[in-house]
Short mmCIF file of C-alpha atoms in Angstrom, two decimals:
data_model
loop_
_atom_site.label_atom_id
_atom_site.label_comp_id
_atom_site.label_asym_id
_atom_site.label_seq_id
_atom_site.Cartn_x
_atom_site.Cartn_y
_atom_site.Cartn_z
CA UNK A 3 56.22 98.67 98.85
CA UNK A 4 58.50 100.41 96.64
CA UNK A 5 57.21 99.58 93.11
CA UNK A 6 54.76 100.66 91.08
CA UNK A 7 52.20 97.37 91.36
CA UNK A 8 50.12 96.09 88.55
CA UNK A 9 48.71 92.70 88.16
CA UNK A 10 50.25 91.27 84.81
CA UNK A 11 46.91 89.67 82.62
CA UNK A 12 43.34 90.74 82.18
CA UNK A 13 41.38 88.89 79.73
CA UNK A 14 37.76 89.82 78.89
CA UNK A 15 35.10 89.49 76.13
CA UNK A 16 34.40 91.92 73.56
CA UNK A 17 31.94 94.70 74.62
CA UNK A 18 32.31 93.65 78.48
CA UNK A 19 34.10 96.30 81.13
CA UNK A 20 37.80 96.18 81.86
CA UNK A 21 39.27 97.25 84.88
CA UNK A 22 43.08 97.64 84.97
CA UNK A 23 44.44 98.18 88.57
CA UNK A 24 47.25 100.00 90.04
CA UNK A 25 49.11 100.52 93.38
CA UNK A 26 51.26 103.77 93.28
CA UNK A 27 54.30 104.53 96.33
CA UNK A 28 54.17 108.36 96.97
CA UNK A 29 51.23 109.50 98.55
CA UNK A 30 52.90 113.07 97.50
CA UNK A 31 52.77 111.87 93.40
CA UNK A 32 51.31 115.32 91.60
CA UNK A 33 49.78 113.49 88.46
CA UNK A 34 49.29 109.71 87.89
CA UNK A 35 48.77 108.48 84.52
CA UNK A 36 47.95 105.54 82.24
CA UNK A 37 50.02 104.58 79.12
CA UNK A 38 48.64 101.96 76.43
CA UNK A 39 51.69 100.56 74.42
CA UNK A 40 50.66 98.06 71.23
CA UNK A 41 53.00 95.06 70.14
CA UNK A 42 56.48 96.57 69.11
CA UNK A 43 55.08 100.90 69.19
CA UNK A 44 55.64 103.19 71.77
CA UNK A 45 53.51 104.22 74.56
CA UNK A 46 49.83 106.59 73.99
CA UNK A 47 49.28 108.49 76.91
CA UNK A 48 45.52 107.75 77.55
CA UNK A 49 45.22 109.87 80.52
CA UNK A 50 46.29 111.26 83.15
CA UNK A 51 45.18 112.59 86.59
CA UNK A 52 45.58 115.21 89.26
CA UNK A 53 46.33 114.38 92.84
CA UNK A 54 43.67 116.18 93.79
CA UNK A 55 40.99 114.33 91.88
CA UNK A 56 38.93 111.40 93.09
CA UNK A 57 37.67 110.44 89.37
CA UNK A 58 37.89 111.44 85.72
CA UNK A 59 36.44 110.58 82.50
CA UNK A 60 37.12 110.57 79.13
CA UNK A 61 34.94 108.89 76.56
CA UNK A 62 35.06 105.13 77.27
CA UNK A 63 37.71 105.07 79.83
CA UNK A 64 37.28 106.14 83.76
CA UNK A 65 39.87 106.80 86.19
CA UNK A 66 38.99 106.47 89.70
CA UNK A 67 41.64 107.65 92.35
CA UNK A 68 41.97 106.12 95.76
CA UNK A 69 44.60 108.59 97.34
CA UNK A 70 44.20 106.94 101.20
CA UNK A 71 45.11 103.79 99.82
CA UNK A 72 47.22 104.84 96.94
CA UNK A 73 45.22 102.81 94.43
CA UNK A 74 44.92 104.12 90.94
CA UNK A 75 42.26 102.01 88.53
CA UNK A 76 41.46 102.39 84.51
CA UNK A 77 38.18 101.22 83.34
CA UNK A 78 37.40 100.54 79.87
CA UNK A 79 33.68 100.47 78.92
CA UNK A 80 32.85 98.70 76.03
CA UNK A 81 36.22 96.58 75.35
CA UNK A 82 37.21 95.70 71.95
CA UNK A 83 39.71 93.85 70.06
CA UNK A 84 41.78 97.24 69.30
CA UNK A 85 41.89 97.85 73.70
CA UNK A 86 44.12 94.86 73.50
CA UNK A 87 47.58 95.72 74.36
CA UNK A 88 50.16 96.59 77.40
CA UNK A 89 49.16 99.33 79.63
CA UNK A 90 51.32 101.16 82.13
CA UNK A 91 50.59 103.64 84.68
CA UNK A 92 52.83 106.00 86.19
CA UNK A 93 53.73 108.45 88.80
CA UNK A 94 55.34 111.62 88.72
CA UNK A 95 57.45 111.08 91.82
CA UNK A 96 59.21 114.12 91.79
CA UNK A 97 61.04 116.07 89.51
CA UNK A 98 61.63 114.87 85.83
CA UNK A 99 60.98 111.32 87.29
CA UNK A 100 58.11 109.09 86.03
CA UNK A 101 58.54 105.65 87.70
CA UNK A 102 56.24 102.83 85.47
CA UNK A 103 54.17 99.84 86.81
CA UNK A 104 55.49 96.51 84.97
CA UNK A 105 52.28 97.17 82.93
CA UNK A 106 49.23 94.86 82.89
CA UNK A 107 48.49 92.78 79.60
CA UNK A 108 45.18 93.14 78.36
CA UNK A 109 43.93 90.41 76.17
CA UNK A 110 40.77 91.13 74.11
CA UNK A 111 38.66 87.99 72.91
CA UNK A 112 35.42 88.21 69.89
CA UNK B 14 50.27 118.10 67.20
CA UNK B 15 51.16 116.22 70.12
CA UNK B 16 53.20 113.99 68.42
CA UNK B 17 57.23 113.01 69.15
CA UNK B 18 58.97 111.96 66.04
CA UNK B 19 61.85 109.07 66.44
CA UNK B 20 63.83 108.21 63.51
CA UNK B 21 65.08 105.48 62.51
CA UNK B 22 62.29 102.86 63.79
CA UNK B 23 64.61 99.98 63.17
CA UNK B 24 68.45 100.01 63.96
CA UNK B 25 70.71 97.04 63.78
CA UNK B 26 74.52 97.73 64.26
CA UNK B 27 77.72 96.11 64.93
CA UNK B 28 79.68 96.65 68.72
CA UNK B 29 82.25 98.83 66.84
CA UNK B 30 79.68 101.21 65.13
CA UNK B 31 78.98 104.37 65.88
CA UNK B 32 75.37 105.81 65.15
CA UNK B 33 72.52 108.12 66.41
CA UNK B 34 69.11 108.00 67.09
CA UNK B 35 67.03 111.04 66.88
CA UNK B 36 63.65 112.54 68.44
CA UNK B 37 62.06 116.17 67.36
CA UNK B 38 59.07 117.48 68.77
CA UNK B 39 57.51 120.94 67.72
CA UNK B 40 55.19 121.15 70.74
CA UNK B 41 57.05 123.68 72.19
CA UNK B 42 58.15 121.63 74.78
CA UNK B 43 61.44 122.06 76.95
CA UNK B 44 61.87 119.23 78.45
CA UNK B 45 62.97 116.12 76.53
CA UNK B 46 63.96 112.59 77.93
CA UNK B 47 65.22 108.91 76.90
CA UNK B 48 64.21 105.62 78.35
CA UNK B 49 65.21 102.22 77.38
CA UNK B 50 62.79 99.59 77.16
CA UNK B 51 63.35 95.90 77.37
CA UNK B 52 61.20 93.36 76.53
CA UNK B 53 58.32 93.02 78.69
CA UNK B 54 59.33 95.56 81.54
CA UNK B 55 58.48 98.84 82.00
CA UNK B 56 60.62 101.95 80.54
CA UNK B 57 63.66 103.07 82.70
CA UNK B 58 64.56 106.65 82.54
CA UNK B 59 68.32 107.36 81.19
CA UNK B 60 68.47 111.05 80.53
CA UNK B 61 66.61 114.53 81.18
CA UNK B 62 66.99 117.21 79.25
CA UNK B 63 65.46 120.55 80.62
CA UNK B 64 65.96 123.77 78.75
CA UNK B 65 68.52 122.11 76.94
CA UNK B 66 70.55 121.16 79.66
CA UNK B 67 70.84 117.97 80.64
CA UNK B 68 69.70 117.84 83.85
CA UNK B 69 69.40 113.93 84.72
CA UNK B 70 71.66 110.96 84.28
CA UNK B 71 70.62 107.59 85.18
CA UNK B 72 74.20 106.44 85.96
CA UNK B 73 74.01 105.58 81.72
CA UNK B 74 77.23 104.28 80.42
CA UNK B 75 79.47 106.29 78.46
CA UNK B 76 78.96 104.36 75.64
CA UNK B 77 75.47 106.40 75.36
CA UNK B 78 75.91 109.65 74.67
CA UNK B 79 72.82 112.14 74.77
CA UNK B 80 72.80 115.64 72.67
CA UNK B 81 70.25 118.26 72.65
CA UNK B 82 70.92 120.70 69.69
CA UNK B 83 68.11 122.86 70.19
CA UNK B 84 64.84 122.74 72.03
CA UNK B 85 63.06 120.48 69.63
CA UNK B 86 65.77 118.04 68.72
CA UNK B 87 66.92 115.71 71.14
CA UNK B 88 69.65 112.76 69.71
CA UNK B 89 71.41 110.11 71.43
CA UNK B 90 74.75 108.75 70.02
CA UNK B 91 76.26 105.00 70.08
CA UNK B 92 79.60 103.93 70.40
CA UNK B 93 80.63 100.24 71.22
CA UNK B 94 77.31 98.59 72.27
CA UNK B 95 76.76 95.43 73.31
CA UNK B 96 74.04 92.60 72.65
CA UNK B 97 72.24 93.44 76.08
CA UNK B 98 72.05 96.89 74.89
CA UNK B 99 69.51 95.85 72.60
CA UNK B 100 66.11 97.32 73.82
CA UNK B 101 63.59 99.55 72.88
CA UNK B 102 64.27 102.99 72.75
CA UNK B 103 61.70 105.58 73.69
CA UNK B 104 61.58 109.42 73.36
CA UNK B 105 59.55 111.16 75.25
CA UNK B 106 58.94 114.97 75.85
CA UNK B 107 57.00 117.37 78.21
CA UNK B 108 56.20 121.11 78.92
CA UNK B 109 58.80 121.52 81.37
CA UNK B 110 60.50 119.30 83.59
CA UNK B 111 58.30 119.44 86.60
CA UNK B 112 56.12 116.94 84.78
CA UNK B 113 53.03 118.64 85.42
CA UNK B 114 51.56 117.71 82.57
CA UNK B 115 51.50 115.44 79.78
CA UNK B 116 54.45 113.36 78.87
CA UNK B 117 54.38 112.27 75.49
CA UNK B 118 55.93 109.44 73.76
CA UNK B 119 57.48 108.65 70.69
CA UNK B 120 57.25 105.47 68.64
CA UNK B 121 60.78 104.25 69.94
CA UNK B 122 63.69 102.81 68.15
CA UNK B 123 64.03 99.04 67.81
CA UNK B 124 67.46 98.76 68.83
CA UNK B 125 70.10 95.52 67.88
CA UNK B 126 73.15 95.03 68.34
CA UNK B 127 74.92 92.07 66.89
#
């Protein structure tokens, strides 16, 4: 396909895992990243990772990278109320160019 | 500081203003850029700035008019919106333009036009 490919709604309990999923288009894509955008604010670059990287973690969140079947996930140990929100990944697809999934709406519940 | 600076947060004008929004970053980065955002979609690029020079243009309208006055300021100037111009709209910077890096975001500008 040509799009970035997200599912659109994840809702989980409090304190359970999250896994946000992600199908990216250019096998060639340099870095791949995940954005987290609150209700009317901008978009927090979470992280990001290298082409050339199979997994990477920071604190609660893990990034696993699938590059044979171009399948970028984000999971989020430990979910609470503040994970809630819009996130995006992205691919560099070239020069200047990031191209955004239509971002997957996570929906935290107590 | 990793942080990109958008001013104002909140814009409402009229289709026969004329105003600007404006970004700064003091990351030291060279590469500066403007999306749009509409509701519930992703951000679409509309200009690159690398080095100052603007280096991508999303086929924006004229009525948009982007203006890099130095390496840390980046502004974008309105003339004669419309309603559907209403959107979101983000700055975002990076080291360079090769985007091997972070990309950064700013807080946007909540953009209507009535």
């Amino acid at each position: 396909g040509e799009d970035v490919e997200q599912s659109l709604f994840l809702s989980v309990r409090e304190g359970d895992s999250s896994v946000i999923n992600c199908t990216y288009t250019d096998s060639s894509s340099t870095y791949l990243y995940w954005y987290k955008q609150e209700p009317g604010a901008g978009l927090q670059l979470l992280t990001y990772i290298f082409s050339n990287m199979d997994m990477k973690q920071d604190q609660r969140l893990t990034v696993l990278l699938n590059k044979k079947d171009k399948h970028l996930s984000l999971r989020i140990a430990d979910t609470q109320t503040g994970d809630s929100a819009i996130y995006f990944c992205a691919e560099n697809l070239g020069y200047s160019t990031l191209t955004f999934g239509k971002g997957t709406m996570l929906l935290v519940s107590p | 500081d990793t942080e990109v600076t958008q001013t104002p947060k909140h814009l409402v004008m009229g289709m026969t203003n004329k105003k600007s929004l404006k970004c700064e970053q003091h990351m030291g980065h060279r590469a500066m850029y403007w999306y749009k955002q509409k509701a519930k979609k992703p951000p679409e690029l509309m200009f690159v700035y690398s080095y100052e020079k603007l280096s991508i243009n999303e086929s924006v309208p004229s009525r948009f008019s982007p203006e890099c006055p130095n390496s840390s300021l980046l502004n974008l100037h309105l003339h004669a919106l419309q309603p559907e111009d209403s959107a979101l709209y983000l700055c975002a910077s990076s080291q360079d333009g090769q985007l091997n890096t972070e990309a950064f975001f700013g807080q946007g500008t909540r953009l209507t036009v009535v």
